[in-house]
Amino acid sequence: MSTESTVLDAPLGNVSIGGINTRNDSFSEEKDMELVQEVGCLSIIVLGASGDLAKKKTFPALFHLFQQGFLQESDVHIFGYARTKLSDDDLRARIRGYLEKGASTEHAEVLTRFLQLIKYVSGSYDSKDGFQLLNKKISEHEISKNSQPGTSRRLFYLALPPSVYPSVCKMIRENCMNQSDLGGWTRIVVEKPFGKDLKSAEDLSSQLGELFNEQQLYRIDHYLGKELVQNLLVLRFANRFFLPLWNRDNIDNIQIVFREDFGTEGRGGYFDEYGIIRDIIQNHLLQVLCLVAMEKPVSLKPEHIRDEKVKVLQSVLPIKHEDVVLGQYEGYKDDPTVSDSSNTPTFATVVLHIHNERWEGVPFILKAGKALNNRKAEIRIQFKDVPGDIFKCKKQGRNEFVIRLQPSEAMYMKLTLKKPGLEMQTIQSELDLSYGLRYQDVKIPEAYERLILDTIRGDQQHFVRRDELKAAWEIFTPLLHNIDAGQLNPIPYKPGSRGPAEADELLARAGYVQTHGYIWIPPTLA
Ligand SMILES: NC(=O)C1=CN([C@@H]2O[C@H](COP(=O)(O)OP(=O)(O)OC[C@H]3O[C@@H](n4cnc5c(N)ncnc54)[C@H](OP(=O)(O)O)[C@@H]3O)[C@@H](O)[C@H]2O)C=CC1
Ligand SMILES: O=C1O[C@H](COP(=O)(O)O)[C@@H](O)[C@H](O)[C@H]1O
């Protein structure tokens, strides 16, 4: 690694190589990532720059990386591309408000510098004119930075509906590739949904696979960028506490839950085509399940980790209809972009069973819903009752280990203790690790920030491999086809409720025992 390109103001523990800081820690060594010196300039191209995701997530994530010194002005340029006719300043004005959110006034100067890095190119997604113009602009930028031909890096972020991925990828392949023989690269980031079922996903994978190899494709699932999801591997495999307990002998059931307290606002048209299983469960919750249930990987190399995720997905048994409850919130169909006869679930509880030595008989309950009573995502691991319980604890509740992904990241263990005082009474209490309290000086990065950084570093661990995607669709496709054919219908539920009561009944049938009279309240700073 050359010291010439090491910048002194790089964040602690990081080394800047060619405008992007590479991690200088033991993880990188373990992952066996090649810290190749990258001297070419970096062009980040956001396709679909006029859209919702680009303004709410992609540009803010790039801005945060810039603010923290991970993207260097001397090397980086950002291009927005879409059909809408906009000037550079129009695009900057559109996204400015989203970048200012939560930023202090002292960031105004940094924001102005960041916005100056952004250029906009207008063009269609299926004709070469726009892409040739884009290529010309990227090349001009590369020449202006004295980048050696072939050493430049081009990251294309497809913030677009998946229907246009094949044509956009073809256009990039034919018109905008960097020459890779001199250490430069071209990488493509694609957003979910990757298909609607097994066949469409495989078709899409084949189409993209003809244009780019697996090392160039980054299928993003932003749940894999969340702090506590990234912690799962460390938590499970670096702690002696958990190793002997994490199995069917001790664990009764596991819930992975996503709740939102708002409906499909503004995205009804998209959502109605997909529904909650395709939008949340088949991807985000299933990815979390993989990390909770997989065996220890041989090493931290991305391929070893993804190999284990595929194995656990392939061990999931076919879903039975009696293990599913669907719901649709009242008022969902008032959205003019949603069909009056829509059968699309906005809520689902699905119980999965993993047929292997560790998990046989342990239900994995995946639950997701929109327009519910609160916004929360968590993993709830419920342990079996204590055998020969002399304290009659069963009446109070079981041990639970809860990993709160959001909001207020935390881990807590619900356990039974002696109630403080003269009497010998038991109560439910908790061992609590609340991140807000424990890590007061740390700003937890946004998932997109972390994942975009990974794409630039070439780290595919937190991205979905093609065979993983296939295995995930194999689990859900039969159920989804049956729902699409009207064989299962959603039960109406009131917005702001817990969802259909039938879902709680399914939970109880699966073995979950609710603790009554006790809730954990996230501690706050005094
Ligand atoms: N928005 C979100 O919160 C999330 C989105 N995603 C995924 O990210 C991707 C982008 O999402 P989002 O930004 O919401 O999408 P948008 O509907 O906002 O579309 C993005 C841009 O794509 C162009 N576009 C829209 N519809 C079409 C079409 N039918 N054919 C060609 N171009 C079209 C438009 O640009 P123009 O007309 O200017 O060319 C639009 O500005 C999708 O795959 C989505 O599923 C994933 C997670 C969350
Ligand atoms: O992918 C999606 O995720 C969001 C929820 O993301 P979160 O990080 O805020 O939990 C969801 O609202 C959206 O429907 C879905 O497409």
Coordinates of C-alpha atoms and ligand atoms in Angstrom, one line a residue:
M1 CA 0.0 0.0 0.0
S2 CA 1.6 3.3 -1.0
T3 CA 1.8 6.0 1.6
E4 CA 1.7 8.6 -1.1
S5 CA -2.1 8.5 -1.1
T6 CA -2.6 8.3 2.6
V7 CA -4.3 11.4 3.8
L8 CA -3.7 12.7 7.3
D9 CA -7.2 13.7 8.0
A10 CA -8.7 10.3 7.3
P11 CA -11.1 9.1 10.0
L12 CA -9.5 7.1 12.8
G13 CA -8.7 3.5 11.8
N14 CA -9.1 4.2 8.1
V15 CA -6.6 4.8 5.3
S16 CA -7.5 6.8 2.2
I17 CA -6.5 5.1 -1.0
G18 CA -7.4 7.1 -4.2
G19 CA -10.1 9.1 -2.6
I20 CA -11.9 6.4 -0.7
N21 CA -10.9 5.2 2.7
T22 CA -10.3 1.6 3.1
R23 CA -10.6 -0.1 6.5
N24 CA -7.4 -0.7 8.3
D25 CA -8.5 -3.2 10.9
S26 CA -8.4 -6.9 11.6
F27 CA -11.8 -7.5 10.0
S28 CA -10.4 -6.6 6.6
E29 CA -7.6 -9.1 7.0
E30 CA -10.0 -11.8 8.1
K31 CA -12.2 -11.1 5.2
D32 CA -9.1 -11.4 3.0
M33 CA -10.1 -8.4 1.1
E34 CA -7.5 -7.1 -1.3
L35 CA -6.7 -3.6 -0.4
V36 CA -5.5 -2.8 -3.9
Q37 CA -4.3 0.7 -4.5
E38 CA -6.9 2.5 -6.5
V39 CA -5.6 5.6 -8.0
G40 CA -8.2 6.4 -10.6
C41 CA -11.0 8.8 -10.0
L42 CA -14.4 7.7 -8.9
S43 CA -17.6 8.5 -10.7
I44 CA -20.9 7.7 -8.9
I45 CA -23.8 7.7 -11.3
V46 CA -27.3 7.7 -9.8
L47 CA -29.8 6.5 -12.4
G48 CA -33.4 7.5 -11.6
A49 CA -32.0 10.7 -9.9
S50 CA -35.3 12.4 -10.2
G51 CA -37.0 9.8 -8.0
D52 CA -38.0 9.1 -4.5
L53 CA -35.2 6.8 -3.4
A54 CA -32.5 8.9 -4.9
K55 CA -33.6 12.1 -3.0
K56 CA -34.5 10.4 0.3
K57 CA -31.7 7.8 0.6
T58 CA -29.0 7.7 -2.1
F59 CA -27.9 11.4 -2.2
P60 CA -28.2 11.8 1.6
A61 CA -26.0 8.7 2.0
L62 CA -23.4 10.1 -0.4
F63 CA -23.5 13.4 1.4
H64 CA -22.9 11.7 4.8
L65 CA -19.9 9.8 3.3
F66 CA -18.6 13.1 1.9
Q67 CA -19.1 14.9 5.3
Q68 CA -17.1 12.2 7.0
G69 CA -14.2 12.3 4.6
F70 CA -14.9 9.0 2.9
L71 CA -15.4 10.7 -0.5
Q72 CA -12.6 13.1 -1.5
E73 CA -13.4 16.1 -3.7
S74 CA -10.1 15.6 -5.5
D75 CA -11.3 12.3 -7.0
V76 CA -15.0 12.0 -6.8
H77 CA -17.7 13.2 -9.1
I78 CA -21.4 12.4 -8.9
F79 CA -23.8 12.2 -11.9
G80 CA -27.6 12.1 -11.8
Y81 CA -29.3 10.5 -14.8
A82 CA -33.0 10.3 -15.6
R83 CA -35.5 11.2 -18.3
T84 CA -36.9 14.3 -16.7
K85 CA -35.4 17.5 -18.1
L86 CA -33.5 19.2 -15.3
S87 CA -30.4 21.4 -15.1
D88 CA -27.6 20.7 -12.6
D89 CA -29.0 23.3 -10.3
D90 CA -32.6 21.9 -10.6
L91 CA -31.4 18.6 -9.3
R92 CA -29.3 20.2 -6.6
A93 CA -32.4 22.2 -5.5
R94 CA -34.5 19.1 -5.4
I95 CA -32.3 17.2 -3.1
R96 CA -31.0 20.0 -1.0
G97 CA -33.8 19.9 1.6
Y98 CA -33.1 16.1 2.2
L99 CA -29.4 16.8 2.7
E100 CA -30.1 19.6 5.2
K101 CA -32.3 17.4 7.4
G102 CA -30.6 17.2 10.8
A103 CA -27.6 19.1 9.6
S104 CA -26.3 22.0 11.6
T105 CA -25.6 25.4 10.0
E106 CA -21.8 24.7 10.2
H107 CA -22.5 22.1 7.5
A108 CA -23.7 24.7 5.0
E109 CA -20.3 25.1 3.5
V110 CA -19.7 21.4 3.2
L111 CA -23.1 21.0 1.7
T112 CA -22.4 23.6 -1.0
R113 CA -19.1 21.9 -1.8
F114 CA -20.9 18.5 -2.1
L115 CA -23.6 19.9 -4.3
Q116 CA -21.0 21.3 -6.7
L117 CA -19.8 17.7 -7.3
I118 CA -23.2 16.8 -8.8
K119 CA -23.9 17.0 -12.5
Y120 CA -27.1 16.0 -14.2
V121 CA -27.6 14.3 -17.6
S122 CA -31.0 13.7 -19.1
G123 CA -31.8 10.8 -21.3
S124 CA -33.9 7.7 -21.9
Y125 CA -33.3 4.3 -20.4
D126 CA -33.3 2.4 -23.7
S127 CA -31.5 4.5 -26.3
K128 CA -27.8 5.0 -26.7
D129 CA -27.9 8.8 -27.2
G130 CA -28.4 9.5 -23.5
F131 CA -25.8 7.0 -22.4
Q132 CA -23.2 8.1 -24.9
L133 CA -23.7 11.7 -23.6
L134 CA -23.3 10.3 -20.0
N135 CA -20.2 8.5 -21.0
K136 CA -18.8 11.7 -22.5
K137 CA -19.4 13.6 -19.3
I138 CA -17.9 10.9 -17.2
S139 CA -14.8 10.7 -19.4
E140 CA -14.4 14.5 -19.4
H141 CA -14.4 14.4 -15.6
E142 CA -11.9 11.6 -15.6
I143 CA -9.6 13.5 -18.0
S144 CA -9.9 16.6 -15.9
K145 CA -8.7 14.6 -12.9
N146 CA -5.7 13.3 -15.0
S147 CA -7.0 9.8 -14.4
Q148 CA -5.0 7.2 -16.4
P149 CA -7.3 5.5 -19.0
G150 CA -8.6 2.2 -17.5
T151 CA -7.8 3.1 -13.9
S152 CA -11.0 4.9 -13.2
R153 CA -13.9 3.6 -11.2
R154 CA -17.5 3.8 -12.2
L155 CA -20.3 3.0 -9.8
F156 CA -23.8 2.9 -11.4
Y157 CA -26.6 3.0 -8.8
L158 CA -29.9 1.9 -10.3
A159 CA -32.5 3.9 -8.3
L160 CA -35.1 2.8 -10.8
P161 CA -38.1 0.5 -11.2
P162 CA -36.7 -3.1 -11.9
S163 CA -38.6 -3.2 -15.2
V164 CA -35.9 -1.0 -16.8
Y165 CA -32.9 -2.8 -15.3
P166 CA -32.2 -5.0 -18.3
S167 CA -32.3 -2.1 -20.8
V168 CA -30.3 0.2 -18.6
C169 CA -27.6 -2.5 -17.9
K170 CA -27.4 -3.1 -21.7
M171 CA -26.9 0.6 -22.3
I172 CA -24.2 0.8 -19.6
R173 CA -22.4 -2.3 -21.0
E174 CA -22.5 -1.0 -24.6
N175 CA -21.7 2.7 -23.9
C176 CA -20.3 3.5 -20.4
M177 CA -17.9 0.8 -19.3
N178 CA -14.5 1.6 -17.8
Q179 CA -11.7 -0.5 -19.2
S180 CA -10.9 -2.8 -16.4
D181 CA -7.5 -4.1 -17.4
L182 CA -5.6 -1.3 -15.5
G183 CA -7.2 -1.7 -12.1
G184 CA -10.3 0.3 -12.7
W185 CA -13.8 -1.1 -12.5
T186 CA -17.4 -0.8 -13.3
R187 CA -20.0 -1.9 -10.7
I188 CA -23.7 -1.9 -10.8
V189 CA -25.9 -1.5 -7.7
V190 CA -29.5 -2.8 -8.1
E191 CA -32.4 -2.2 -5.7
K192 CA -35.0 -4.7 -4.7
P193 CA -37.5 -6.0 -5.7
F194 CA -35.4 -8.4 -7.7
G195 CA -38.3 -10.0 -9.5
K196 CA -41.8 -11.0 -8.4
D197 CA -41.3 -14.7 -8.1
L198 CA -38.8 -17.4 -8.8
K199 CA -39.1 -17.3 -12.6
S200 CA -39.0 -13.6 -13.0
A201 CA -36.1 -13.3 -10.6
E202 CA -34.2 -16.0 -12.5
D203 CA -35.0 -14.3 -15.8
L204 CA -33.7 -11.0 -14.5
S205 CA -30.6 -12.6 -13.0
S206 CA -29.9 -14.3 -16.4
Q207 CA -30.4 -11.1 -18.3
L208 CA -28.1 -9.1 -16.0
G209 CA -25.7 -12.1 -15.8
E210 CA -25.1 -12.0 -19.5
L211 CA -23.9 -8.4 -19.2
F212 CA -22.1 -8.4 -15.9
N213 CA -20.4 -11.0 -13.8
E214 CA -21.4 -11.6 -10.1
Q215 CA -18.4 -9.6 -8.8
Q216 CA -19.8 -6.5 -10.6
L217 CA -23.3 -6.8 -9.4
Y218 CA -24.4 -5.5 -6.0
R219 CA -28.0 -6.5 -5.0
I220 CA -28.7 -4.2 -2.2
D221 CA -31.0 -5.1 0.7
H222 CA -30.7 -2.2 3.1
Y223 CA -31.6 -4.2 6.2
L224 CA -28.1 -5.8 5.8
G225 CA -26.7 -2.3 6.4
K226 CA -28.5 -1.8 9.7
E227 CA -26.2 -1.6 12.8
L228 CA -27.7 -4.4 14.8
V229 CA -28.1 -6.7 11.7
Q230 CA -24.4 -6.3 11.1
N231 CA -23.8 -7.1 14.7
L232 CA -25.5 -10.5 14.5
L233 CA -22.5 -12.4 13.3
V234 CA -20.3 -10.9 16.1
L235 CA -22.9 -11.4 18.7
R236 CA -23.5 -15.0 17.8
F237 CA -20.0 -16.2 17.1
A238 CA -17.8 -14.1 19.4
N239 CA -19.6 -14.8 22.6
R240 CA -19.4 -17.9 24.7
F241 CA -22.8 -17.0 26.4
F242 CA -24.8 -17.7 23.3
L243 CA -23.0 -20.6 21.6
P244 CA -24.5 -23.4 23.8
L245 CA -28.0 -21.9 24.0
W246 CA -28.6 -21.1 20.3
N247 CA -30.5 -24.2 19.3
R248 CA -33.7 -26.3 19.6
D249 CA -32.8 -27.6 23.0
N250 CA -33.2 -24.1 24.6
I251 CA -35.1 -21.9 22.2
D252 CA -38.8 -22.3 21.8
N253 CA -39.6 -19.9 19.1
I254 CA -38.1 -16.9 17.2
Q255 CA -40.0 -13.9 15.9
I256 CA -38.6 -11.4 13.4
V257 CA -41.0 -8.4 13.3
F258 CA -41.3 -5.3 11.1
R259 CA -44.1 -2.8 11.9
E260 CA -44.8 0.6 10.4
D261 CA -47.3 3.1 11.8
F262 CA -48.0 4.5 8.4
G263 CA -49.6 3.1 5.2
T264 CA -48.4 3.0 1.7
E265 CA -48.5 6.7 1.3
G266 CA -47.4 7.9 -2.1
R267 CA -46.3 4.4 -3.1
G268 CA -49.6 2.6 -3.4
G269 CA -49.2 1.9 -7.2
Y270 CA -45.9 0.1 -6.5
F271 CA -47.0 -1.6 -3.4
D272 CA -50.2 -3.0 -4.8
E273 CA -48.2 -4.9 -7.4
Y274 CA -46.0 -6.4 -4.8
G275 CA -47.6 -6.6 -1.3
I276 CA -46.0 -7.0 2.1
I277 CA -44.5 -10.4 1.5
R278 CA -42.5 -9.3 -1.6
D279 CA -41.8 -5.8 -0.1
I280 CA -40.5 -6.8 3.3
I281 CA -40.7 -10.5 4.2
Q282 CA -39.1 -12.3 1.3
N283 CA -36.1 -10.0 1.4
H284 CA -35.5 -7.9 4.6
L285 CA -36.9 -10.4 7.2
L286 CA -35.5 -13.4 5.4
Q287 CA -32.0 -11.9 5.3
V288 CA -32.3 -11.3 9.1
L289 CA -33.5 -14.9 9.5
C290 CA -30.4 -16.2 7.7
L291 CA -28.1 -14.4 10.0
V292 CA -30.0 -15.6 13.1
A293 CA -30.2 -19.2 12.0
M294 CA -27.1 -19.9 9.9
E295 CA -24.2 -22.1 11.0
K296 CA -20.8 -20.5 11.8
P297 CA -19.0 -19.7 8.5
V298 CA -15.5 -21.1 7.8
S299 CA -14.2 -17.5 7.9
L300 CA -15.4 -13.9 7.5
K301 CA -14.9 -14.0 3.8
P302 CA -18.0 -12.8 2.0
E303 CA -18.3 -16.1 0.1
H304 CA -18.1 -18.2 3.2
I305 CA -20.8 -16.2 4.9
R306 CA -23.1 -16.2 1.9
D307 CA -22.5 -20.0 1.5
E308 CA -24.0 -20.5 5.0
K309 CA -26.9 -18.2 4.3
V310 CA -27.8 -20.2 1.2
K311 CA -27.6 -23.5 3.2
V312 CA -30.1 -22.3 5.8
L313 CA -32.5 -21.0 3.1
Q314 CA -32.4 -24.3 1.4
S315 CA -33.3 -26.0 4.6
V316 CA -36.6 -24.1 5.0
L317 CA -39.7 -26.4 4.5
P318 CA -42.5 -25.5 2.2
I319 CA -45.0 -23.1 3.7
K320 CA -48.4 -24.5 4.7
H321 CA -51.5 -22.3 4.4
E322 CA -52.4 -22.8 8.1
D323 CA -49.1 -21.1 8.9
V324 CA -50.1 -17.9 7.3
V325 CA -52.3 -15.0 8.3
L326 CA -52.8 -12.1 5.8
G327 CA -54.3 -8.7 6.5
Q328 CA -55.2 -5.5 4.6
Y329 CA -55.8 -2.2 6.5
E330 CA -59.1 -0.5 6.1
G331 CA -58.7 2.5 3.7
Y332 CA -55.9 1.0 1.7
K333 CA -58.1 0.8 -1.4
D334 CA -59.0 4.5 -1.1
D335 CA -55.6 5.3 -2.8
P336 CA -56.5 6.1 -6.4
T337 CA -53.5 4.1 -7.6
V338 CA -54.8 0.9 -5.9
S339 CA -57.4 -1.3 -7.6
D340 CA -60.8 -1.4 -5.9
S341 CA -60.7 -5.1 -5.9
S342 CA -57.1 -5.4 -4.6
N343 CA -56.3 -8.6 -2.8
T344 CA -52.9 -7.4 -1.8
P345 CA -51.8 -8.0 1.8
T346 CA -50.4 -5.0 3.7
F347 CA -49.9 -7.4 6.7
A348 CA -48.7 -10.9 7.0
T349 CA -47.5 -13.4 9.6
V350 CA -45.8 -16.4 8.2
V351 CA -44.4 -19.3 10.2
L352 CA -41.3 -20.9 8.7
H353 CA -39.7 -24.2 9.8
I354 CA -36.1 -25.0 9.3
H355 CA -35.4 -28.7 8.7
N356 CA -31.9 -29.1 10.2
E357 CA -30.2 -30.4 13.3
R358 CA -30.1 -27.0 15.1
W359 CA -33.7 -25.8 14.4
E360 CA -36.0 -28.8 13.9
G361 CA -39.2 -27.9 15.7
V362 CA -38.4 -24.3 16.3
P363 CA -40.9 -22.0 14.5
F364 CA -39.5 -18.8 12.9
I365 CA -42.4 -16.4 12.9
L366 CA -41.9 -13.6 10.3
K367 CA -44.4 -10.7 10.8
A368 CA -44.7 -7.5 8.8
G369 CA -47.3 -4.9 8.5
K370 CA -48.1 -1.4 7.4
A371 CA -50.4 1.1 9.2
L372 CA -50.0 -0.6 12.6
N373 CA -49.9 0.8 16.1
N374 CA -46.2 1.6 16.1
R375 CA -42.9 1.6 14.1
K376 CA -40.5 -1.1 15.2
A377 CA -38.3 -3.8 13.9
E378 CA -36.9 -6.5 16.2
I379 CA -35.8 -10.1 16.7
R380 CA -37.4 -11.8 19.7
I381 CA -35.9 -15.1 20.8
Q382 CA -38.1 -16.8 23.3
F383 CA -36.5 -19.6 25.4
K384 CA -38.2 -22.7 26.7
D385 CA -39.7 -22.9 30.2
V386 CA -37.3 -23.8 33.0
P387 CA -37.7 -27.6 33.7
G388 CA -38.8 -28.4 37.3
D389 CA -39.6 -24.8 38.0
I390 CA -39.8 -24.3 41.8
F391 CA -40.6 -20.6 41.5
K392 CA -43.7 -21.1 39.2
C393 CA -42.0 -18.6 36.8
K394 CA -44.0 -19.9 33.9
K395 CA -46.9 -17.8 35.1
Q396 CA -44.8 -14.6 34.8
G397 CA -43.1 -15.1 31.5
R398 CA -40.3 -16.9 29.7
N399 CA -36.7 -15.7 29.2
E400 CA -36.5 -13.7 26.1
F401 CA -33.6 -12.1 24.2
V402 CA -34.7 -9.2 22.2
I403 CA -32.6 -7.4 19.5
R404 CA -34.3 -4.1 18.7
L405 CA -33.1 -3.1 15.2
Q406 CA -35.0 0.2 15.2
P407 CA -35.9 2.7 16.5
S408 CA -33.6 3.1 19.6
E409 CA -31.2 0.3 18.8
A410 CA -30.9 -2.0 21.8
M411 CA -30.5 -5.6 23.1
Y412 CA -32.2 -6.7 26.2
M413 CA -32.7 -10.0 28.0
K414 CA -35.9 -10.5 29.9
L415 CA -35.4 -12.6 32.9
T416 CA -36.8 -13.6 36.2
L417 CA -35.3 -12.1 39.4
K418 CA -36.1 -11.8 43.1
K419 CA -38.2 -8.8 43.6
P420 CA -36.0 -6.4 45.7
G421 CA -37.4 -6.3 49.3
L422 CA -38.0 -8.4 52.3
E423 CA -40.3 -10.9 50.6
M424 CA -39.2 -13.8 48.4
Q425 CA -41.1 -12.9 45.3
T426 CA -40.1 -13.2 41.7
I427 CA -40.5 -10.4 39.1
Q428 CA -39.7 -10.0 35.4
S429 CA -36.8 -7.7 34.7
E430 CA -34.1 -7.1 32.1
L431 CA -30.4 -6.9 31.3
D432 CA -30.4 -3.9 29.0
L433 CA -27.9 -2.7 26.5
S434 CA -29.4 0.4 25.0
Y435 CA -27.1 1.9 22.3
G436 CA -28.2 5.5 23.0
L437 CA -27.0 5.2 26.5
R438 CA -24.0 3.0 26.1
Y439 CA -22.6 4.7 23.0
Q440 CA -23.5 8.3 23.6
D441 CA -20.7 9.7 21.4
V442 CA -21.3 7.4 18.4
K443 CA -23.6 8.4 15.5
I444 CA -25.0 5.2 14.1
P445 CA -24.6 5.3 10.3
E446 CA -27.5 5.0 8.0
A447 CA -27.8 1.6 6.3
Y448 CA -27.4 3.1 2.8
E449 CA -24.3 5.0 3.8
R450 CA -22.5 1.8 4.9
L451 CA -23.6 -0.2 1.9
I452 CA -22.6 2.3 -0.6
L453 CA -19.2 2.5 1.0
D454 CA -19.0 -1.3 0.7
T455 CA -19.8 -1.1 -3.0
I456 CA -16.9 1.3 -3.5
R457 CA -14.6 -0.9 -1.4
G458 CA -15.6 -4.0 -3.3
D459 CA -17.0 -5.8 -0.3
Q460 CA -19.9 -8.0 -1.2
Q461 CA -20.6 -9.5 2.2
H462 CA -23.7 -7.5 2.8
F463 CA -25.2 -8.0 -0.6
V464 CA -27.4 -10.7 -1.9
R465 CA -25.8 -13.4 -4.1
R466 CA -27.7 -14.9 -7.0
D467 CA -28.1 -18.3 -5.5
E468 CA -29.3 -16.7 -2.2
L469 CA -31.9 -14.8 -4.1
K470 CA -33.0 -18.0 -5.9
A471 CA -33.3 -19.9 -2.6
A472 CA -35.3 -17.0 -1.1
W473 CA -37.8 -17.0 -4.0
E474 CA -38.1 -20.8 -3.8
I475 CA -39.5 -20.5 -0.3
F476 CA -42.1 -17.9 -1.1
T477 CA -43.1 -18.4 -4.7
P478 CA -45.8 -21.2 -4.2
L479 CA -47.5 -19.1 -1.4
L480 CA -47.3 -15.9 -3.5
H481 CA -48.8 -17.7 -6.5
N482 CA -51.7 -19.0 -4.3
I483 CA -52.3 -15.5 -2.9
D484 CA -52.2 -14.0 -6.4
A485 CA -54.8 -16.7 -7.5
G486 CA -57.1 -15.6 -4.7
Q487 CA -56.7 -18.8 -2.6
L488 CA -55.8 -16.9 0.5
N489 CA -57.5 -13.6 1.3
P490 CA -56.4 -10.8 3.6
I491 CA -58.4 -10.1 6.7
P492 CA -59.4 -6.4 7.1
Y493 CA -57.8 -4.6 10.1
K494 CA -58.1 -1.1 11.5
P495 CA -55.2 1.3 10.8
G496 CA -53.4 1.9 14.1
S497 CA -54.1 -1.5 15.4
R498 CA -52.0 -4.6 16.0
G499 CA -53.2 -6.2 12.8
P500 CA -55.8 -9.0 12.6
A501 CA -56.5 -10.9 15.8
E502 CA -56.0 -14.1 13.9
A503 CA -52.3 -13.3 13.7
D504 CA -52.0 -13.3 17.5
E505 CA -53.8 -16.7 17.5
L506 CA -51.3 -18.1 15.0
L507 CA -48.5 -16.8 17.2
A508 CA -50.0 -18.6 20.2
R509 CA -50.4 -21.8 18.1
A510 CA -46.8 -21.6 17.1
G511 CA -45.9 -21.6 20.8
Y512 CA -45.2 -18.0 21.7
V513 CA -46.1 -17.2 25.3
Q514 CA -46.8 -13.6 25.9
T515 CA -45.6 -12.0 29.1
H516 CA -48.4 -10.2 30.8
G517 CA -48.0 -7.1 32.9
Y518 CA -44.5 -6.3 31.8
I519 CA -43.1 -4.2 29.0
W520 CA -39.6 -2.9 28.3
I521 CA -39.4 0.8 28.0
P522 CA -36.2 2.1 26.3
P523 CA -34.3 4.1 28.9
T524 CA -33.6 7.7 28.0
L525 CA -30.8 10.0 28.9
A526 CA -31.7 12.0 32.0
Ligands
LIG1 N1 -38.6 4.7 -2.4 C1 -38.2 3.9 -1.4 O1 -38.3 4.2 -0.2 C2 -37.6 2.6 -1.8 C3 -37.4 2.2 -3.1 N2 -36.8 1.0 -3.4 C4 -36.5 0.6 -4.8 O2 -35.7 1.6 -5.4 C5 -36.1 1.7 -6.8 C6 -36.5 3.1 -7.0 O3 -37.5 3.5 -6.2 P1 -38.2 4.9 -6.2 O4 -37.2 6.0 -6.3 O5 -39.2 4.9 -5.1 O6 -39.0 4.9 -7.6 P2 -39.6 6.1 -8.4 O7 -41.0 5.6 -8.8 O8 -39.5 7.4 -7.8 O9 -38.8 6.0 -9.8 C7 -37.4 6.5 -9.9 C8 -37.3 7.2 -11.2 O10 -37.4 6.3 -12.2 C9 -38.1 6.8 -13.4 N3 -39.3 6.0 -13.6 C10 -40.4 5.8 -12.8 N4 -41.2 4.9 -13.4 C11 -40.7 4.5 -14.5 C12 -41.1 3.6 -15.6 N5 -42.2 3.0 -15.5 N6 -40.2 3.4 -16.6 C13 -39.1 4.1 -16.7 N7 -38.7 5.0 -15.7 C14 -39.4 5.2 -14.7 C15 -38.5 8.2 -13.0 O11 -37.5 9.1 -13.5 P3 -37.7 9.8 -14.9 O12 -39.1 9.8 -15.3 O13 -37.2 11.2 -14.7 O14 -36.8 9.1 -15.8 C16 -38.4 8.2 -11.5 O15 -38.0 9.5 -11.0 C17 -37.2 0.7 -7.0 O16 -36.7 -0.5 -7.4 C18 -37.8 0.6 -5.6 O17 -38.5 -0.6 -5.4 C19 -36.3 0.2 -2.4 C20 -36.5 0.5 -1.1 C21 -37.1 1.7 -0.6
LIG2 O1 -37.7 -1.6 1.5 C1 -38.6 -1.0 2.1 O2 -38.3 -0.6 3.4 C2 -39.0 0.5 4.0 C3 -38.7 0.4 5.5 O3 -37.4 0.7 5.7 P1 -36.9 1.1 7.1 O4 -35.4 1.1 7.0 O5 -37.5 2.5 7.4 O6 -37.3 0.1 8.1 C4 -40.5 0.3 3.7 O7 -41.2 1.4 4.2 C5 -40.8 0.1 2.2 O8 -42.1 -0.2 2.0 C6 -39.9 -1.0 1.7 O9 -40.0 -1.0 0.2

